[in-house]
PDB file of C-alpha atoms in Angstrom:
ATOM      1  CA  MET A 895      77.839 -63.597 -98.089  1.00 64.00           C
ATOM      2  CA  LEU A 896      77.582 -61.408 -95.000  1.00 59.00           C
ATOM      3  CA  ARG A 897      74.016 -60.684 -93.936  1.00 69.00           C
ATOM      4  CA  ARG A 898      72.851 -57.823 -91.787  1.00 70.00           C
ATOM      5  CA  ALA A 899      70.998 -58.641 -88.593  1.00 73.00           C
ATOM      6  CA  ALA A 900      67.267 -57.962 -88.666  1.00 83.00           C
ATOM      7  CA  LEU A 901      67.171 -57.366 -84.899  1.00 86.00           C
ATOM      8  CA  LEU A 902      69.884 -55.641 -82.906  1.00 88.00           C
ATOM      9  CA  ALA A 903      69.934 -55.319 -79.109  1.00 90.00           C
ATOM     10  CA  ALA A 904      71.196 -52.171 -77.415  1.00 94.00           C
ATOM     11  CA  PRO A 905      71.189 -51.279 -73.701  1.00 95.00           C
ATOM     12  CA  ALA A 906      68.645 -48.564 -72.925  1.00 96.00           C
ATOM     13  CA  SER A 907      70.703 -47.783 -69.815  1.00 94.00           C
ATOM     14  CA  GLY A 908      73.432 -46.540 -72.179  1.00 95.00           C
ATOM     15  CA  GLY A 909      71.281 -43.478 -72.750  1.00 96.00           C
ATOM     16  CA  PRO A 910      69.654 -41.922 -75.794  1.00 97.00           C
ATOM     17  CA  ARG A 911      72.923 -41.439 -77.691  1.00 97.00           C
ATOM     18  CA  ARG A 912      73.715 -45.164 -77.426  1.00 96.00           C
ATOM     19  CA  VAL A 913      70.250 -46.115 -78.715  1.00 97.00           C
ATOM     20  CA  GLU A 914      70.395 -43.500 -81.484  1.00 97.00           C
ATOM     21  CA  ALA A 915      73.807 -44.823 -82.564  1.00 96.00           C
ATOM     22  CA  ALA A 916      72.444 -48.369 -82.668  1.00 95.00           C
ATOM     23  CA  VAL A 917      69.430 -47.237 -84.723  1.00 95.00           C
ATOM     24  CA  GLY A 918      71.733 -45.421 -87.151  1.00 94.00           C
ATOM     25  CA  GLY A 919      74.014 -48.443 -87.418  1.00 90.00           C
ATOM     26  CA  ALA A 920      71.121 -50.841 -87.971  1.00 89.00           C
ATOM     27  CA  GLY A 921      69.915 -48.888 -90.983  1.00 85.00           C
ATOM     28  CA  ALA A 922      66.559 -49.286 -92.657  1.00 83.00           C
ATOM     29  CA  ALA A 923      66.747 -53.090 -92.743  1.00 80.00           C
ATOM     30  CA  GLY A 924      67.361 -53.512 -89.014  1.00 85.00           C
ATOM     31  CA  ARG A 925      65.274 -52.991 -85.923  1.00 90.00           C
ATOM     32  CA  VAL A 926      66.826 -52.038 -82.600  1.00 93.00           C
ATOM     33  CA  LEU A 927      65.445 -53.685 -79.484  1.00 93.00           C
ATOM     34  CA  ALA A 928      66.449 -51.668 -76.425  1.00 95.00           C
ATOM     35  CA  VAL A 929      67.084 -53.796 -73.353  1.00 94.00           C
ATOM     36  CA  THR A 930      65.519 -52.108 -70.321  1.00 95.00           C
ATOM     37  CA  VAL A 931      66.230 -53.923 -67.024  1.00 94.00           C
ATOM     38  CA  LEU A 932      67.621 -57.449 -66.969  1.00 92.00           C
ATOM     39  CA  THR A 933      65.092 -59.991 -65.703  1.00 89.00           C
ATOM     40  CA  SER A 934      67.714 -61.476 -63.398  1.00 91.00           C
ATOM     41  CA  LEU A 935      67.660 -58.320 -61.258  1.00 93.00           C
ATOM     42  CA  ASP A 936      65.343 -58.297 -58.242  1.00 91.00           C
ATOM     43  CA  GLN A 937      64.640 -55.232 -56.045  1.00 91.00           C
ATOM     44  CA  ALA A 938      67.799 -55.696 -53.947  1.00 93.00           C
ATOM     45  CA  ALA A 939      70.019 -56.063 -57.025  1.00 93.00           C
ATOM     46  CA  LEU A 940      68.407 -53.035 -58.663  1.00 92.00           C
ATOM     47  CA  ALA A 941      69.152 -50.930 -55.594  1.00 93.00           C
ATOM     48  CA  ARG A 942      72.788 -52.107 -55.592  1.00 94.00           C
ATOM     49  CA  VAL A 943      73.263 -50.894 -59.185  1.00 91.00           C
ATOM     50  CA  GLY A 944      71.625 -47.538 -58.457  1.00 90.00           C
ATOM     51  CA  LEU A 945      68.099 -48.198 -59.682  1.00 87.00           C
ATOM     52  CA  ALA A 946      66.275 -47.882 -56.367  1.00 82.00           C
ATOM     53  CA  GLY A 947      62.506 -48.144 -56.446  1.00 87.00           C
ATOM     54  CA  PRO A 948      60.154 -50.563 -58.172  1.00 92.00           C
ATOM     55  CA  ALA A 949      61.539 -52.427 -61.174  1.00 93.00           C
ATOM     56  CA  GLU A 950      58.508 -51.371 -63.197  1.00 94.00           C
ATOM     57  CA  ALA A 951      59.340 -47.680 -62.720  1.00 95.00           C
ATOM     58  CA  ALA A 952      62.907 -48.163 -63.967  1.00 94.00           C
ATOM     59  CA  VAL A 953      61.709 -50.240 -66.926  1.00 94.00           C
ATOM     60  CA  VAL A 954      59.136 -47.623 -67.948  1.00 95.00           C
ATOM     61  CA  ARG A 955      61.696 -44.780 -67.654  1.00 94.00           C
ATOM     62  CA  LEU A 956      64.193 -46.646 -69.830  1.00 95.00           C
ATOM     63  CA  ALA A 957      61.506 -47.722 -72.301  1.00 95.00           C
ATOM     64  CA  ARG A 958      60.356 -44.124 -72.822  1.00 95.00           C
ATOM     65  CA  LEU A 959      63.939 -42.977 -73.321  1.00 95.00           C
ATOM     66  CA  ALA A 960      64.605 -45.744 -75.844  1.00 95.00           C
ATOM     67  CA  VAL A 961      61.417 -45.166 -77.865  1.00 94.00           C
ATOM     68  CA  GLU A 962      62.137 -41.409 -77.998  1.00 95.00           C
ATOM     69  CA  ALA A 963      65.644 -42.282 -79.272  1.00 96.00           C
ATOM     70  CA  GLY A 964      64.174 -44.381 -82.101  1.00 94.00           C
ATOM     71  CA  ALA A 965      64.189 -47.954 -80.794  1.00 94.00           C
ATOM     72  CA  GLY A 966      61.739 -50.134 -82.711  1.00 92.00           C
ATOM     73  CA  GLY A 967      61.273 -52.538 -79.842  1.00 91.00           C
ATOM     74  CA  LEU A 968      61.951 -53.141 -76.203  1.00 93.00           C
ATOM     75  CA  VAL A 969      63.123 -56.036 -74.081  1.00 92.00           C
ATOM     76  CA  CYS A 970      61.481 -56.153 -70.659  1.00 91.00           C
ATOM     77  CA  SER A 971      60.133 -58.689 -68.225  1.00 91.00           C
ATOM     78  CA  PRO A 972      56.687 -60.042 -69.082  1.00 90.00           C
ATOM     79  CA  LEU A 973      55.664 -58.591 -65.720  1.00 91.00           C
ATOM     80  CA  GLU A 974      56.241 -55.073 -67.073  1.00 92.00           C
ATOM     81  CA  VAL A 975      54.892 -55.402 -70.626  1.00 91.00           C
ATOM     82  CA  GLY A 976      51.500 -53.900 -69.746  1.00 91.00           C
ATOM     83  CA  ALA A 977      53.045 -50.871 -68.047  1.00 93.00           C
ATOM     84  CA  VAL A 978      55.416 -50.317 -70.984  1.00 93.00           C
ATOM     85  CA  ARG A 979      52.567 -50.444 -73.517  1.00 89.00           C
ATOM     86  CA  ALA A 980      50.499 -48.037 -71.390  1.00 89.00           C
ATOM     87  CA  ALA A 981      53.456 -45.643 -71.126  1.00 88.00           C
ATOM     88  CA  GLY A 982      53.901 -45.242 -74.869  1.00 79.00           C
ATOM     89  CA  GLY A 983      55.284 -48.511 -76.154  1.00 71.00           C
ATOM     90  CA  GLN A 984      52.115 -49.382 -78.099  1.00 72.00           C
ATOM     91  CA  GLY A 985      53.801 -49.499 -81.492  1.00 74.00           C
ATOM     92  CA  SER A 986      56.944 -51.201 -80.257  1.00 80.00           C
ATOM     93  CA  LEU A 987      57.832 -54.855 -80.575  1.00 81.00           C
ATOM     94  CA  LEU A 988      58.026 -56.103 -76.976  1.00 83.00           C
ATOM     95  CA  GLY A 989      60.129 -59.122 -76.148  1.00 83.00           C
ATOM     96  CA  GLY A 990      59.882 -60.866 -72.828  1.00 79.00           C
ATOM     97  CA  PRO A 991      62.934 -62.744 -71.582  1.00 83.00           C
ATOM     98  CA  GLY A 992      62.891 -64.856 -68.439  1.00 83.00           C
ATOM     99  CA  VAL A 993      60.106 -67.051 -69.772  1.00 85.00           C
ATOM    100  CA  ARG A 994      59.868 -70.569 -68.344  1.00 83.00           C
ATOM    101  CA  PRO A 995      57.268 -73.330 -68.822  1.00 82.00           C
ATOM    102  CA  PRO A 996      55.116 -74.093 -65.765  1.00 82.00           C
ATOM    103  CA  GLY A 997      57.094 -76.096 -63.230  1.00 80.00           C
ATOM    104  CA  ALA A 998      60.475 -75.336 -64.802  1.00 79.00           C
ATOM    105  CA  ALA A 999      63.332 -74.063 -62.660  1.00 79.00           C
ATOM    106  CA  ARG A1000      63.545 -70.255 -62.629  1.00 77.00           C
ATOM    107  CA  GLY A1001      67.296 -70.297 -62.892  1.00 79.00           C
ATOM    108  CA  ALA A1002      68.661 -66.773 -62.574  1.00 82.00           C
ATOM    109  CA  GLN A1003      65.326 -65.150 -63.466  1.00 84.00           C
ATOM    110  CA  ALA A1004      63.925 -62.912 -60.720  1.00 88.00           C
ATOM    111  CA  ARG A1005      61.117 -61.360 -62.800  1.00 88.00           C
ATOM    112  CA  GLY A1006      59.912 -63.967 -65.268  1.00 85.00           C
ATOM    113  CA  ALA A1007      56.657 -65.634 -66.280  1.00 87.00           C
ATOM    114  CA  THR A1008      55.291 -68.666 -68.087  1.00 86.00           C
ATOM    115  CA  PRO A1009      54.836 -68.472 -71.875  1.00 87.00           C
ATOM    116  CA  ALA A1010      51.056 -68.148 -71.483  1.00 88.00           C
ATOM    117  CA  GLN A1011      51.419 -65.373 -68.896  1.00 87.00           C
ATOM    118  CA  ALA A1012      53.865 -63.492 -71.114  1.00 88.00           C
ATOM    119  CA  ARG A1013      51.547 -63.696 -74.126  1.00 88.00           C
ATOM    120  CA  ARG A1014      48.500 -62.641 -72.074  1.00 89.00           C
ATOM    121  CA  ALA A1015      50.517 -59.661 -70.808  1.00 87.00           C
ATOM    122  CA  GLY A1016      51.083 -58.622 -74.438  1.00 87.00           C
ATOM    123  CA  ALA A1017      54.639 -59.780 -75.203  1.00 87.00           C
ATOM    124  CA  ASP A1018      55.266 -60.109 -78.934  1.00 86.00           C
ATOM    125  CA  GLY A1019      58.268 -62.385 -78.479  1.00 81.00           C
ATOM    126  CA  LEU A1020      59.394 -64.751 -75.771  1.00 77.00           C
ATOM    127  CA  GLY A1021      62.913 -65.294 -74.427  1.00 73.00           C
ATOM    128  CA  LEU A1022      63.190 -69.050 -73.905  1.00 67.00           C
ATOM    129  CA  GLY A1023      66.953 -69.586 -73.830  1.00 66.00           C
ATOM    130  CA  GLY A1024      67.112 -71.368 -70.485  1.00 63.00           C
ATOM    131  CA  PRO A1025      64.364 -73.920 -71.171  1.00 58.00           C
ATOM    132  CA  LEU A1026      65.762 -74.650 -74.627  1.00 59.00           C
ATOM    133  CA  ARG A1027      69.225 -75.334 -73.230  1.00 60.00           C
ATOM    134  CA  GLY A1028      68.105 -77.326 -70.211  1.00 58.00           C
ATOM    135  CA  ALA A1029      65.284 -79.524 -71.463  1.00 56.00           C
ATOM    136  CA  GLY A1030      67.236 -82.230 -73.229  1.00 61.00           C
ATOM    137  CA  GLY A1031      67.692 -80.121 -76.342  1.00 58.00           C
ATOM    138  CA  PRO A1032      65.986 -77.273 -78.172  1.00 54.00           C
ATOM    139  CA  ALA A1033      63.208 -79.404 -79.674  1.00 56.00           C
ATOM    140  CA  SER A1034      62.123 -80.798 -76.313  1.00 54.00           C
ATOM    141  CA  GLY A1035      62.310 -77.381 -74.643  1.00 52.00           C
ATOM    142  CA  GLY A1036      60.411 -75.764 -77.481  1.00 51.00           C
ATOM    143  CA  ARG A1037      57.618 -78.332 -77.303  1.00 53.00           C
ATOM    144  CA  ALA A1038      57.287 -77.859 -73.530  1.00 50.00           C
ATOM    145  CA  SER A1039      57.146 -74.085 -73.939  1.00 47.00           C
ATOM    146  CA  THR A1040      54.816 -73.795 -76.928  1.00 51.00           C
ATOM    147  CA  HIS A1041      52.440 -76.339 -75.450  1.00 46.00           C
ATOM    148  CA  THR A1042      51.656 -73.807 -72.717  1.00 49.00           C
ATOM    149  CA  THR A1043      51.424 -70.708 -74.909  1.00 49.00           C
ATOM    150  CA  SER A1044      48.127 -69.107 -75.801  1.00 46.00           C
ATOM    151  CA  PRO A1045      47.628 -66.345 -78.386  1.00 50.00           C
ATOM    152  CA  ARG A1046      48.312 -62.815 -77.214  1.00 48.00           C
ATOM    153  CA  GLN A1047      45.295 -60.954 -75.896  1.00 45.00           C
ATOM    154  CA  LYS A1048      44.789 -57.642 -77.693  1.00 45.00           C
TER     155      LYS A1048
END
C-alpha cells in the first residue's frame, strides 16, 4: 500500500508558486516544510549564490514568502529560529538542521548548533543526519544527541 508523506520539503527559494504547488500537492494530510537557506552556506557562499547580506535576513525573507504561500513549517538554522518566529513564523513548525552534539565535528555545517542550543532557540525538530551516520550507527548517535537536549523554552 502506498502511503502519502506527512511532511514534504520544498525550496522557499523556488518562490511562492513553487511552495503553493507543493502545498496543493501535499493535500490536507501533508504538511509542507519550506527550506529557507541551507545550513552549509556561510556568508561568502551566500554572496556567491546571490544572497548578499546577513544569512538571517535572507532566511527571514524566504520564511515570510513561504508562510504567505501556505507552508506549514520552515527549515532554517537553529541560529535563525528566533528571528523567524519574531517575523511571523509563530504558528509554523520550525526544523533546525545542522545540529551536532557538543564536541562533534561540524562537517559541512556553517550555521549549526548543539541539540540543546537548537531547542532553547525554539526549534520544534532537529536535523541530526550527520551525527546519526557518523557515530557508529543511528542508536549511538541518537543517544549522544538526545543526552544533550533540553526541552524547548517557550
